[in-house]
Coordinates of C-alpha atoms and ligand atoms in Angstrom, one line a residue:
X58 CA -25.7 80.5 308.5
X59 CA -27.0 77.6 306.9
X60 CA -27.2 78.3 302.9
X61 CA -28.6 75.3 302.4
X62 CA -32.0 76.2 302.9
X63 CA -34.3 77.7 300.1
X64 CA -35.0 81.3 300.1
X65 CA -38.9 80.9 301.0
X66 CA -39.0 84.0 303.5
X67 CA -37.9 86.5 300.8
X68 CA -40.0 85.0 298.2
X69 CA -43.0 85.4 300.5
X70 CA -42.0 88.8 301.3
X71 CA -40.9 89.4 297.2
X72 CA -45.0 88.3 296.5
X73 CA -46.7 90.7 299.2
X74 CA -44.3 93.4 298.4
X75 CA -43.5 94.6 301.4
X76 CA -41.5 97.4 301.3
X77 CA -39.4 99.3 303.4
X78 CA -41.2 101.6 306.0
X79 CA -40.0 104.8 307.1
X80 CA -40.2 105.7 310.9
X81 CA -41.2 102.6 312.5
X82 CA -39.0 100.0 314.7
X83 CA -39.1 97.0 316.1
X84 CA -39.3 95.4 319.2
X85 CA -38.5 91.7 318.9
X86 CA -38.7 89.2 321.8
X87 CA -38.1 85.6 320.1
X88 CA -36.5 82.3 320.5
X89 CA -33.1 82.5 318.6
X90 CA -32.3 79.7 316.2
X91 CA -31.0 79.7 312.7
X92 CA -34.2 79.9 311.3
X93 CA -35.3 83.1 313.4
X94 CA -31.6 84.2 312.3
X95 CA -33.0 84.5 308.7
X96 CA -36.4 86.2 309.3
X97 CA -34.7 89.0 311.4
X98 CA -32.0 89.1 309.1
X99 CA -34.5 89.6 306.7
X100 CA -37.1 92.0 308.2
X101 CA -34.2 94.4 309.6
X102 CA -34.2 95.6 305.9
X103 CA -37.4 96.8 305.6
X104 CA -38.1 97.9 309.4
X105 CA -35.3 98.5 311.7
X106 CA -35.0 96.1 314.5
X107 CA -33.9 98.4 318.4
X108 CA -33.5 95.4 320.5
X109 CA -33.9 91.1 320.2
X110 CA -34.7 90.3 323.9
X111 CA -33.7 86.2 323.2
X112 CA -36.1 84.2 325.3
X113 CA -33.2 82.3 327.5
X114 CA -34.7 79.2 327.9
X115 CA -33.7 78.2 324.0
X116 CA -31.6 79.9 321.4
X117 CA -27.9 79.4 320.1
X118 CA -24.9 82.0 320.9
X119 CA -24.1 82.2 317.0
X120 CA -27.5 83.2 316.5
X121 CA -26.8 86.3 318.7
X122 CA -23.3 86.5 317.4
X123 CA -24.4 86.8 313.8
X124 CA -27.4 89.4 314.6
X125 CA -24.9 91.6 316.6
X126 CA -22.8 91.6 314.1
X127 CA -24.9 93.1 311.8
X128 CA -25.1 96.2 313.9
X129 CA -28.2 94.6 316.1
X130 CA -28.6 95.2 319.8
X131 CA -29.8 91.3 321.5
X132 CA -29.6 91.1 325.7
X133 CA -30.2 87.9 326.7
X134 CA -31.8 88.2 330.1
X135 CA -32.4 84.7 332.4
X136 CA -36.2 83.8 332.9
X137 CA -36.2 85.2 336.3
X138 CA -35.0 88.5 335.1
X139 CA -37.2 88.3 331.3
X140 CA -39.7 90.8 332.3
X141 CA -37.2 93.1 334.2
X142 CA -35.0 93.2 331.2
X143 CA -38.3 94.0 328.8
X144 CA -39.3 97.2 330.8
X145 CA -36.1 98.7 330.9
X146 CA -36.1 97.6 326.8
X147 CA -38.9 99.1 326.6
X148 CA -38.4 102.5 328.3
X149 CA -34.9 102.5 326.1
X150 CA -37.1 102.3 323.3
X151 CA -39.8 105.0 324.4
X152 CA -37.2 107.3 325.0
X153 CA -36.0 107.1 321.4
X154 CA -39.5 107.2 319.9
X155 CA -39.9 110.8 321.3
X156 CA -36.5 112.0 320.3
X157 CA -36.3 109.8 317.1
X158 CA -39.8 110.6 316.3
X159 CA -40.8 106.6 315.0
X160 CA -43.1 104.2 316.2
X161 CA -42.7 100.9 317.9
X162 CA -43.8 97.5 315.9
X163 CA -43.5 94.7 318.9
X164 CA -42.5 91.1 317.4
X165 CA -42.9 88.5 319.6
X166 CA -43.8 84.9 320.7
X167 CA -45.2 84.4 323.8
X168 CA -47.3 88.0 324.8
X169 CA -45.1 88.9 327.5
X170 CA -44.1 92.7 326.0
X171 CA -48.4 93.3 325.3
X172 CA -49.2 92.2 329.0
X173 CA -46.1 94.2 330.4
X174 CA -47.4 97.1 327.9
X175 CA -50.6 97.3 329.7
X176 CA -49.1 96.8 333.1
X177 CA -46.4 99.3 333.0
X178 CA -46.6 101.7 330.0
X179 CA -50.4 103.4 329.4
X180 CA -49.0 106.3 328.8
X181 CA -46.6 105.4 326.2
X182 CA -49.1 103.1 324.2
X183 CA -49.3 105.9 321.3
X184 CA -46.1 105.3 320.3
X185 CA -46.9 101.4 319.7
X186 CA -48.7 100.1 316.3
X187 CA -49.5 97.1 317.6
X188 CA -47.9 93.8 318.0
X189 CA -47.8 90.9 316.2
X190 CA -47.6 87.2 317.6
X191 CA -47.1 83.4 316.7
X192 CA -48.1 81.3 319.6
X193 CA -51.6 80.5 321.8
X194 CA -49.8 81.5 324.7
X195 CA -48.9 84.9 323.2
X196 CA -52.5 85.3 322.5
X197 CA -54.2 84.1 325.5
X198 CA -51.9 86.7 327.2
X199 CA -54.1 89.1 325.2
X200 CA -57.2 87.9 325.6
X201 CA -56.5 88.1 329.8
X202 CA -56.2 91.6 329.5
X203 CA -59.1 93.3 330.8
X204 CA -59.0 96.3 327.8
X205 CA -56.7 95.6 325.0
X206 CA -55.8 98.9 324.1
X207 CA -53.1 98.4 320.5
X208 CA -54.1 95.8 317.5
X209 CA -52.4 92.0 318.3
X210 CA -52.0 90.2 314.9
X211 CA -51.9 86.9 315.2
X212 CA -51.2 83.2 313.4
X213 CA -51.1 81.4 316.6
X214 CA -54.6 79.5 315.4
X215 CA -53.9 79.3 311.4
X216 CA -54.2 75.7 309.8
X217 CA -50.3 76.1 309.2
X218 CA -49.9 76.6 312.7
X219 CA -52.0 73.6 313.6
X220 CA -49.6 71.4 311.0
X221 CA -47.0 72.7 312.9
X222 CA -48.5 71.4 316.2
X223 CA -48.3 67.7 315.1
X224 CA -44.3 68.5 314.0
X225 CA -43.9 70.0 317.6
X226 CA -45.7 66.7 318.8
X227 CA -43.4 64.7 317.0
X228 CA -40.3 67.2 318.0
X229 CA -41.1 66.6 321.7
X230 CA -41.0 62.8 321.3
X231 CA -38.3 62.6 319.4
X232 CA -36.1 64.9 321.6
X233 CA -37.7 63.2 324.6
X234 CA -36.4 59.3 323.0
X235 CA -32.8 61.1 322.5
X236 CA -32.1 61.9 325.8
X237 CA -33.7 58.3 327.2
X238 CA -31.6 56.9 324.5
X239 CA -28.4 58.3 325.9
X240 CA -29.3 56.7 329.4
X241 CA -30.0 53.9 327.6
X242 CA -33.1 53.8 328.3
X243 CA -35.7 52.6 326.0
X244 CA -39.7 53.7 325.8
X245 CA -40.9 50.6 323.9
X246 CA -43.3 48.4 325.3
X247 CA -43.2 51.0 328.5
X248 CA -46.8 53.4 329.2
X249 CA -47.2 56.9 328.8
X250 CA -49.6 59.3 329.8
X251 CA -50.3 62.9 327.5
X252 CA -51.7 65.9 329.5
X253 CA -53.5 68.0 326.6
X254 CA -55.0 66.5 323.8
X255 CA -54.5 69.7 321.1
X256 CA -52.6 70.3 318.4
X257 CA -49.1 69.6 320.7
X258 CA -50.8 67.1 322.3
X259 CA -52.2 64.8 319.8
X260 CA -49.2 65.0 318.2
X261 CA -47.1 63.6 321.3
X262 CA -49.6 61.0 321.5
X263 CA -49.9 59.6 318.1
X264 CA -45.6 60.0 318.2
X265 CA -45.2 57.8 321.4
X266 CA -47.5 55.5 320.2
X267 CA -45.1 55.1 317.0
X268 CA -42.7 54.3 319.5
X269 CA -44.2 51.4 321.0
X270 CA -45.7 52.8 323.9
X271 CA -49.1 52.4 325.3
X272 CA -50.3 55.7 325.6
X273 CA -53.1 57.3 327.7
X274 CA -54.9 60.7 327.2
X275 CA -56.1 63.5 329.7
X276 CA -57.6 66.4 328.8
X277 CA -59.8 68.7 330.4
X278 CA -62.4 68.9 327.6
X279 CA -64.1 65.9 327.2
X280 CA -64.4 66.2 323.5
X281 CA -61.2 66.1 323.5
X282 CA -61.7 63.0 325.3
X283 CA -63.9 61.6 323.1
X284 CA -61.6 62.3 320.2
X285 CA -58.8 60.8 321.6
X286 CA -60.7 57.4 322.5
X287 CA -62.3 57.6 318.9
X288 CA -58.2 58.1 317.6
X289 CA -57.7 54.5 320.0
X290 CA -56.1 55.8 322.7
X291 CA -56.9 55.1 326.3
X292 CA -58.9 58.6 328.6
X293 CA -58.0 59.0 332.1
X294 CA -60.5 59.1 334.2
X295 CA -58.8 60.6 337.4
X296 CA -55.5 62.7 337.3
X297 CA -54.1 61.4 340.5
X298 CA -54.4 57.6 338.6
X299 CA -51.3 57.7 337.3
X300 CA -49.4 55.5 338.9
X301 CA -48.4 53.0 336.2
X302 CA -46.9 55.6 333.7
X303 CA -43.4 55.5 333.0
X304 CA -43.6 59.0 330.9
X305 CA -45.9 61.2 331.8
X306 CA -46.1 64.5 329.3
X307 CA -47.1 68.0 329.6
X308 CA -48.6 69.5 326.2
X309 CA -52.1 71.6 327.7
X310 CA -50.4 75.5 327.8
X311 CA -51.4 75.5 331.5
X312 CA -50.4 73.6 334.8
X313 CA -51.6 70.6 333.9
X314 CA -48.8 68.0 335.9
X315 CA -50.1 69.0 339.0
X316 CA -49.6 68.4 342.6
X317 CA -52.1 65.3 342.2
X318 CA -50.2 64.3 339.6
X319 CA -47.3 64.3 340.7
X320 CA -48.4 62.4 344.4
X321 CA -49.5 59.8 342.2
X322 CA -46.6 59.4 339.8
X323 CA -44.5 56.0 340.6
X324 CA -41.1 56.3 341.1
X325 CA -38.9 56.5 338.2
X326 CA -41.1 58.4 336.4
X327 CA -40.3 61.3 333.8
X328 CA -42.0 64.2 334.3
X329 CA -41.9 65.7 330.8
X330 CA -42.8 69.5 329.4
X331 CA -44.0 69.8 325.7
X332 CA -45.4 73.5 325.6
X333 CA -44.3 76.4 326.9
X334 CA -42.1 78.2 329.6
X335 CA -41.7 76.5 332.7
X336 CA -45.7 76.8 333.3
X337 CA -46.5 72.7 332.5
X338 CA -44.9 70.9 335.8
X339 CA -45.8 72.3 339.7
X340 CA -42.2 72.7 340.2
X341 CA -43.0 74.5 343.3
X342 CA -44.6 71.6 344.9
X343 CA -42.1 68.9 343.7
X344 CA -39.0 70.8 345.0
X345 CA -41.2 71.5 348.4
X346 CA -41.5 67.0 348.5
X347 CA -38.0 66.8 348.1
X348 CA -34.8 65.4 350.0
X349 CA -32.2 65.8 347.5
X350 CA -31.7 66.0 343.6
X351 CA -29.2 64.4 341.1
X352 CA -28.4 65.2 338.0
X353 CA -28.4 61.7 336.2
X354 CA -27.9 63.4 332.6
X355 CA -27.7 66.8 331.8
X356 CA -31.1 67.4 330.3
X357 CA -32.2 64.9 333.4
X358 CA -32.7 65.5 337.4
X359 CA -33.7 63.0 339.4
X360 CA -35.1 64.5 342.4
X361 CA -35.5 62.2 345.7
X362 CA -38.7 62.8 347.7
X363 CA -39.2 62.4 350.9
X364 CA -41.3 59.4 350.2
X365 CA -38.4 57.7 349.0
X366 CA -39.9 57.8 345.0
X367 CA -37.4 59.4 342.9
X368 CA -39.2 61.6 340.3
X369 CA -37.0 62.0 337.1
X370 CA -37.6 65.5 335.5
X371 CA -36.5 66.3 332.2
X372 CA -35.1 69.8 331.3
X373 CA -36.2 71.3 334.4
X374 CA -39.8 71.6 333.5
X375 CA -38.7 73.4 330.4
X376 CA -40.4 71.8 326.5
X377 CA -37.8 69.0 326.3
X378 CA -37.9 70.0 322.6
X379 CA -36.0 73.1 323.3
X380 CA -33.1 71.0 324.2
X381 CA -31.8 70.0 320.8
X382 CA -32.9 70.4 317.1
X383 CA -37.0 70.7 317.1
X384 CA -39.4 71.2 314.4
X385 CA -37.6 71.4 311.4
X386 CA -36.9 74.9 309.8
X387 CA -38.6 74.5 306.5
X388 CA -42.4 73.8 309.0
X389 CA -41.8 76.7 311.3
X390 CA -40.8 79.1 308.5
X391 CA -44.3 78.7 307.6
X392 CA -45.2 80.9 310.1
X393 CA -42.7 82.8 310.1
X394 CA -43.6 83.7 306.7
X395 CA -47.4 84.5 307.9
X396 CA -45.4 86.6 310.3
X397 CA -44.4 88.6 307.8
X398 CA -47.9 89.1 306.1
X399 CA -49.2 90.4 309.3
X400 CA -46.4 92.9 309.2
X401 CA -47.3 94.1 306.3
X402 CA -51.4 94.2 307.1
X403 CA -50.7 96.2 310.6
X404 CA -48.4 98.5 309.0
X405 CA -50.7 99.2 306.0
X406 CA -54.5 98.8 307.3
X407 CA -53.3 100.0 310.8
X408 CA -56.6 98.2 312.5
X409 CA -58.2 99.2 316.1
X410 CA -57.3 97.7 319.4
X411 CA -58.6 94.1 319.3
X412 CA -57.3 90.8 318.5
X413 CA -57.1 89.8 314.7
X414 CA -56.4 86.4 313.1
X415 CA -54.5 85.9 309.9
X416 CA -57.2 85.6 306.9
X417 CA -57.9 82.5 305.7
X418 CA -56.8 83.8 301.6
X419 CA -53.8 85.4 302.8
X420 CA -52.9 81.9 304.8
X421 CA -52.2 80.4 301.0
X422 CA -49.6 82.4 300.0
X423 CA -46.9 80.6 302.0
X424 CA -48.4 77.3 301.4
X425 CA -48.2 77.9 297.8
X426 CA -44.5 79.6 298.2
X427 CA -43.6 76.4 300.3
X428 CA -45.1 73.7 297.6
X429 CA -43.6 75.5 295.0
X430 CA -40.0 75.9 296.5
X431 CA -39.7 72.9 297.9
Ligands
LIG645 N1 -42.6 73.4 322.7 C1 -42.8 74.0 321.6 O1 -42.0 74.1 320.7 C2 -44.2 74.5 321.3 C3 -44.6 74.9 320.0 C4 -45.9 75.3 319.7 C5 -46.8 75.5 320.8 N2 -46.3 75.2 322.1 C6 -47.2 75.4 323.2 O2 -47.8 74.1 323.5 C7 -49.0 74.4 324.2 C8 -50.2 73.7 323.6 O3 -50.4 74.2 322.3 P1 -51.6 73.6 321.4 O4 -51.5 74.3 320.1 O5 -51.6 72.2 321.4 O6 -52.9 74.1 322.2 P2 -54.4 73.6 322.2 O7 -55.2 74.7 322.7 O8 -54.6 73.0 320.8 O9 -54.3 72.3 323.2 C9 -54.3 72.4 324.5 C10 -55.2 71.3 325.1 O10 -54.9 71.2 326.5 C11 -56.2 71.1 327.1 N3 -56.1 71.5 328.5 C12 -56.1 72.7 329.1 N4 -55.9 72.6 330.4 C13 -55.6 71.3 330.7 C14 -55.3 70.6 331.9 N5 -55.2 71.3 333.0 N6 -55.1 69.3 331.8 C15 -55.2 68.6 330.6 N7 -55.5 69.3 329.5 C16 -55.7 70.6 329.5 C17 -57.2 71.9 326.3 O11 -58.5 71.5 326.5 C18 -56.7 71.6 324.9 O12 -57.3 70.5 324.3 C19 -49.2 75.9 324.2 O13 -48.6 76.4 325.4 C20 -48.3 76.4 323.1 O14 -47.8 77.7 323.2 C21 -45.1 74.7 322.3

């Protein structure tokens, strides 16, 4: 583990005093990297983690080495098989909560365990606390569910969190100019076009344009529009009028490179993801226009159409920032850090079913942990 990095977790935890709680356990679904290494590390000691389900589409195998060595169970289930791995998780960790006599405390990014709670598990929902979560996605997962029946903690919407956006911006264009780079392949002076003007989005916009590139904005919201013309960037008017884009980049949560999208795309363009899960490309429909794909790289496909355009997708749809280092540990422990505050907060003010966001006060402990540490 890297000891190079300043102990701003504990200190966080040192100044909230959390402390250790008796009869509770976690359920963690998470991305494994070195800097979810140290939070788990860290919050094993003060509430026992049962399982890590590792979200397959990142994560490193020392990451899962080093947790399993200190006694923790991690399964690392394939996308396909995520949700089929969380139920049986799941029922594992029921099981143990009757005999054991504790309560559950799910951990997670991305909401899949909540909706897969309400789906599968009614009856077993008094042995849960509640969960918390750090991304949108996690959230809106919530917010779909027709009665939310535990408390989800969040920080997906924090001011941290939306400095973090414009660092996972960044982290997507930099990863993206990598892997170009090694095909030598160079995005100055070339167009791009950003699906999603948010916090991810603006933040892949503002990057690319650092990099020389013309860049163009869609977004569904037409503030959004307006704000993105007002920042000098070009709107799209039409999504199928993208036939002059050499990059074209997912960053909306949603399906946002759509079939129209993707009939319109010229050939030898990227089709890029820079949010979540495979959810920002219609992969269905491109492999159902296809005549063959090559890989030309290893993070790169370039899939021949019938049409004869060849359509070059990068890391199969997955955020291209999950295909090397990303946002830099010192920004995401930030949340991570709020993580831990909202641990503390469910476990001690135990709130009603609902949705909560991390207060605004409590929000300035880690900022002033991370100045101060720095
Ligand atoms: N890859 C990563 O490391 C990483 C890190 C953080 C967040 N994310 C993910 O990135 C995604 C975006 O996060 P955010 O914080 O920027 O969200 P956001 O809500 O701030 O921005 C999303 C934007 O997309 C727009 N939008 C919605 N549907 C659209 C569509 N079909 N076409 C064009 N625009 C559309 C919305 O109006 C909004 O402006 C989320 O899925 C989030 O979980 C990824």
């Amino acid at each position: 583990m890297n000891t190079f990095h300043p102990p701003f977790l504990n200190e966080v935890r040192r100044r909230i005093g959390l402390k250790k709680y008796k009869n509770v356990k976690q359920f963690v679904v998470q991305h494994l990297y070195p800097d979810t290494l140290r939070l788990l590390l860290l919050l094993h000691e003060y509430i026992p983690i049962s399982v890590v389900v590792s979200i397959s589409y990142s994560g490193s195998d020392e990451v899962i080495e080093a947790l399993r060595n200190k006694g923790i169970k991690v399964v690392t289930p394939d996308f396909d098989t995520l949700d089929t791995v969380i139920i049986n998780e799941l029922k594992n960790c029921f099981k143990a909560c009757e005999t054991e006599k504790h309560q559950l405390l799910i951990h997670e990014v991305g909401g899949y365990t909540i909706r897969i709670l309400h789906e599968f598990f009614d009856t077993y929902l008094h042995h849960v606390i509640g969960a918390v979560e750090v991304t949108k996605q996690g959230v809106w997962e919530a917010r779909k569910l027709k009665k939310l029946k535990i408390p989800q903690l969040n920080c997906a919407e924090t001011k941290l969190k939306e400095i973090e956006g414009k660092m996972v911006g960044e982290s997507v264009v930099a990863s993206l100019d990598y892997i170009l780079r090694d095909i030598g392949y160079a995005m100055v002076g070339r167009k791009a076009c950003v699906f999603g003007y948010g916090w991810v989005g603006s933040g892949v916009a503002h990057s690319l344009r650092a990099r020389g590139m013309a860049v163009t904005v869609y977004d569904t919201d037409v503030i959004k529009l307006v704000e993105a013309a007002v920042n000098g960037f070009q709107v799209l008017k039409s999504t199928s009028d993208v036939g002059t884009y050499s990059v074209i980049i997912g960053a909306s949560g949603t399906l946002s490179i759509s079939k129209n999208v993707i009939d319109g795309a010229s050939s030898r363009c990227f089709l890029v993801s820079g949010s979540s899960k495979d959810k920002e490309i219609d992969l269905t429909y491109l492999k159902s226009q296809q005549k063959e794909t090559r890989a030309i790289h290893r993070h790169i496909n370039n899939h021949i159409l019938k049409d004869g355009r060849q359509i070059l997708l990068v890391n199969e749809g997955y955020p291209v920032n999950f295909t090397g280092s990303s946002v830099p540990d010192e920004i995401v422990e930030f949340l991570f850090a709020e993580l831990i505050i909202l641990i503390k907060v469910l476990l001690e003010e135990t709130p009603s079913p609902g949705i909560y966001p991390l207060d605004k006060e409590l929000e300035k402990i880690p900022a002033t942990v991370w100045l101060e540490m720095r």
